[in-house]
Amino acid sequence: MSRYQIVFSGQLVHGASREQVQANLAKLFRADAVRIAALFSGRRVSLKGNLAAEEAETYRTTLERAGALADILPMEAAALLAPGQEADLPANRPESPRKPLVVAPRDLYMAAFTAVEAPDFGVAPAGADLQAPKPEAPPPRLDLSALSLAPVGSDMGQAPARPAGSLPDISHLRLETP
């Protein structure tokens, strides 16, 4: 069962004023103005996590009625991110494009890789194969000309049993009668 989280990045519903939305969120979260103002810093903030799909949708619609646009993201997407990458999560709406991740190289060796163009595997749909398909294996070459089949209905019989071992020499033994 998939779990989801509610993520907010400071975007407002069209026509809503920031002051009114902040007042609504302060009442909704029962928080002071300083904490609510921190939500509007422009960074993505996870408001609630580990939710079922229905619960996440309920939270999203409640925030939308308060004037705030929030995203529903799977918990797996957040677990794969390093700390500080919350701002680079893809948005569900086209008006907030994804920012490229800029990382300073840690040393001279890693600086050589800053201009490398790598394919974006995030474009492929979920479940798509990223590798080229394997070529079909050729059938094995077997020479079956020396084999034959018994006629239909014939009894092949049982192979004769081989003795379990060599028989002892009993030529020196005699049978005497009284």
Coordinates of C-alpha atoms in Angstrom, one line a residue:
M1 CA 0.0 0.0 0.0
S2 CA 1.5 3.3 -1.0
R3 CA 1.9 6.1 1.5
Y4 CA 1.9 9.8 0.6
Q5 CA 3.0 13.2 2.0
I6 CA 1.6 16.7 1.7
V7 CA 4.2 19.2 0.5
F8 CA 3.8 23.0 0.4
S9 CA 6.1 25.5 -1.4
G10 CA 4.3 28.8 -0.7
Q11 CA 2.0 28.9 -3.8
L12 CA -1.4 30.4 -3.4
V13 CA -4.8 29.8 -5.1
H14 CA -5.4 32.2 -7.9
G15 CA -6.9 35.4 -6.4
A16 CA -6.0 34.7 -2.8
S17 CA -4.0 37.3 -0.8
R18 CA -1.0 36.1 1.1
E19 CA -2.1 37.7 4.4
Q20 CA -5.5 36.0 4.3
V21 CA -3.9 32.6 3.5
Q22 CA -1.4 33.1 6.3
A23 CA -4.3 33.9 8.7
N24 CA -6.2 30.8 7.5
L25 CA -3.2 28.5 7.9
A26 CA -2.5 29.9 11.4
K27 CA -6.0 29.1 12.4
L28 CA -5.9 25.7 10.7
F29 CA -2.5 24.6 12.2
R30 CA -3.0 26.5 15.5
A31 CA 0.4 28.1 15.0
D32 CA 1.9 31.5 15.5
A33 CA 2.7 34.0 12.7
V34 CA 6.4 33.2 12.7
R35 CA 5.9 29.5 12.0
I36 CA 3.4 30.2 9.3
A37 CA 5.7 32.8 7.7
A38 CA 8.4 30.1 7.5
L39 CA 6.1 28.1 5.2
F40 CA 6.3 30.9 2.6
S41 CA 10.1 30.9 2.3
G42 CA 9.9 29.4 -1.2
R43 CA 11.3 26.0 -0.2
R44 CA 9.2 22.9 -0.3
V45 CA 8.1 21.9 3.2
S46 CA 6.5 18.6 4.1
L47 CA 3.4 19.4 6.2
K48 CA 2.2 15.8 6.8
G49 CA 3.6 12.4 5.9
N50 CA 2.7 8.7 6.0
L51 CA -0.8 9.2 4.7
A52 CA -3.1 7.0 2.7
A53 CA -4.2 8.4 -0.7
E54 CA -7.7 9.4 0.6
E55 CA -6.2 11.1 3.7
A56 CA -3.7 13.0 1.5
E57 CA -6.4 14.2 -0.8
T58 CA -8.5 15.4 2.1
Y59 CA -5.5 17.4 3.5
R60 CA -4.8 18.9 0.0
T61 CA -8.4 20.0 -0.5
T62 CA -8.5 21.5 3.0
L63 CA -5.4 23.5 2.3
E64 CA -6.8 24.6 -1.1
R65 CA -9.9 25.9 0.6
A66 CA -7.6 27.8 2.9
G67 CA -6.0 29.3 -0.2
A68 CA -2.7 27.3 -0.3
L69 CA -1.7 25.0 -3.2
A70 CA -0.1 21.8 -1.9
D71 CA 1.3 18.7 -3.7
I72 CA 0.8 15.1 -2.9
L73 CA 4.0 13.1 -3.3
P74 CA 4.7 9.4 -2.7
M75 CA 6.8 8.8 0.4
E76 CA 9.4 6.8 -1.6
A77 CA 10.3 9.9 -3.7
A78 CA 11.2 11.8 -0.5
A79 CA 13.2 8.9 0.9
L80 CA 15.5 8.8 -2.1
L81 CA 16.5 12.5 -1.8
A82 CA 19.5 13.7 0.1
P83 CA 19.0 16.3 2.8
G84 CA 18.6 19.7 1.3
Q85 CA 17.1 18.5 -2.0
E86 CA 13.5 19.1 -0.9
A87 CA 13.4 22.2 -3.1
D88 CA 14.1 20.1 -6.2
L89 CA 11.1 17.8 -6.1
P90 CA 9.1 17.8 -9.3
A91 CA 5.9 19.7 -9.0
N92 CA 2.6 18.4 -10.3
R93 CA 1.7 21.8 -11.8
P94 CA 3.4 23.2 -14.9
E95 CA 3.7 26.8 -13.5
S96 CA 6.5 25.8 -11.1
P97 CA 9.3 24.2 -13.3
R98 CA 11.9 22.0 -11.7
K99 CA 15.1 23.7 -10.8
P100 CA 18.4 21.9 -11.8
L101 CA 20.4 20.6 -8.9
V102 CA 23.7 22.5 -8.7
V103 CA 26.4 20.8 -6.6
A104 CA 29.9 22.2 -5.9
P105 CA 32.6 19.5 -6.6
R106 CA 34.3 18.2 -3.4
D107 CA 37.8 18.1 -4.9
L108 CA 39.7 18.4 -8.2
Y109 CA 38.9 14.9 -9.3
M110 CA 35.2 15.4 -9.0
A111 CA 35.5 18.8 -10.7
A112 CA 36.3 17.0 -14.0
F113 CA 32.7 15.6 -14.0
T114 CA 30.8 18.9 -13.7
A115 CA 30.3 19.3 -17.5
V116 CA 29.2 15.7 -18.2
E117 CA 25.9 15.4 -19.9
A118 CA 24.0 12.4 -18.6
P119 CA 20.7 11.1 -19.8
D120 CA 17.7 12.0 -17.8
F121 CA 16.2 8.6 -16.8
G122 CA 13.4 10.3 -14.9
V123 CA 11.6 11.0 -18.2
A124 CA 10.7 7.3 -18.8
P125 CA 7.3 6.3 -17.5
A126 CA 7.2 4.1 -14.4
G127 CA 7.8 0.4 -15.1
A128 CA 9.4 1.1 -18.5
D129 CA 12.5 -0.9 -19.5
L130 CA 15.6 1.3 -19.7
Q131 CA 17.8 -1.4 -21.3
A132 CA 17.7 -2.5 -24.9
P133 CA 15.9 -5.8 -25.3
K134 CA 18.1 -8.9 -25.3
P135 CA 18.5 -10.6 -28.7
E136 CA 16.7 -13.9 -29.0
A137 CA 19.0 -16.9 -28.3
P138 CA 19.6 -19.2 -31.2
P139 CA 18.3 -22.8 -30.7
P140 CA 21.0 -25.4 -29.8
R141 CA 22.5 -27.5 -32.6
L142 CA 21.9 -31.1 -31.8
D143 CA 22.6 -34.2 -34.0
L144 CA 19.7 -36.6 -33.4
S145 CA 20.3 -38.8 -36.4
A146 CA 21.7 -41.7 -34.2
L147 CA 18.6 -41.9 -32.2
S148 CA 15.6 -44.0 -33.1
L149 CA 12.1 -44.6 -31.6
A150 CA 10.4 -47.9 -30.8
P151 CA 7.3 -48.8 -32.8
V152 CA 4.0 -47.7 -31.3
G153 CA 2.6 -50.3 -28.8
S154 CA 5.8 -52.2 -28.4
D155 CA 6.9 -53.4 -25.0
M156 CA 10.5 -52.2 -24.4
G157 CA 10.8 -54.6 -21.5
Q158 CA 13.1 -54.2 -18.5
A159 CA 16.8 -54.2 -18.8
P160 CA 18.3 -57.4 -17.3
A161 CA 19.6 -56.8 -13.8
R162 CA 23.3 -57.1 -13.3
P163 CA 24.7 -59.1 -10.4
A164 CA 25.3 -57.3 -7.2
G165 CA 29.0 -58.4 -7.1
S166 CA 31.2 -61.4 -7.9
L167 CA 30.1 -64.8 -6.6
P168 CA 32.3 -66.6 -4.0
D169 CA 34.3 -69.7 -5.1
I170 CA 32.6 -72.7 -3.6
S171 CA 34.3 -75.4 -5.6
H172 CA 36.2 -76.8 -2.6
L173 CA 33.0 -77.4 -0.7
R174 CA 31.2 -80.9 -0.7
L175 CA 27.9 -82.0 0.5
E176 CA 28.0 -85.2 2.6
T177 CA 25.0 -87.4 3.2
P178 CA 24.7 -89.5 6.5

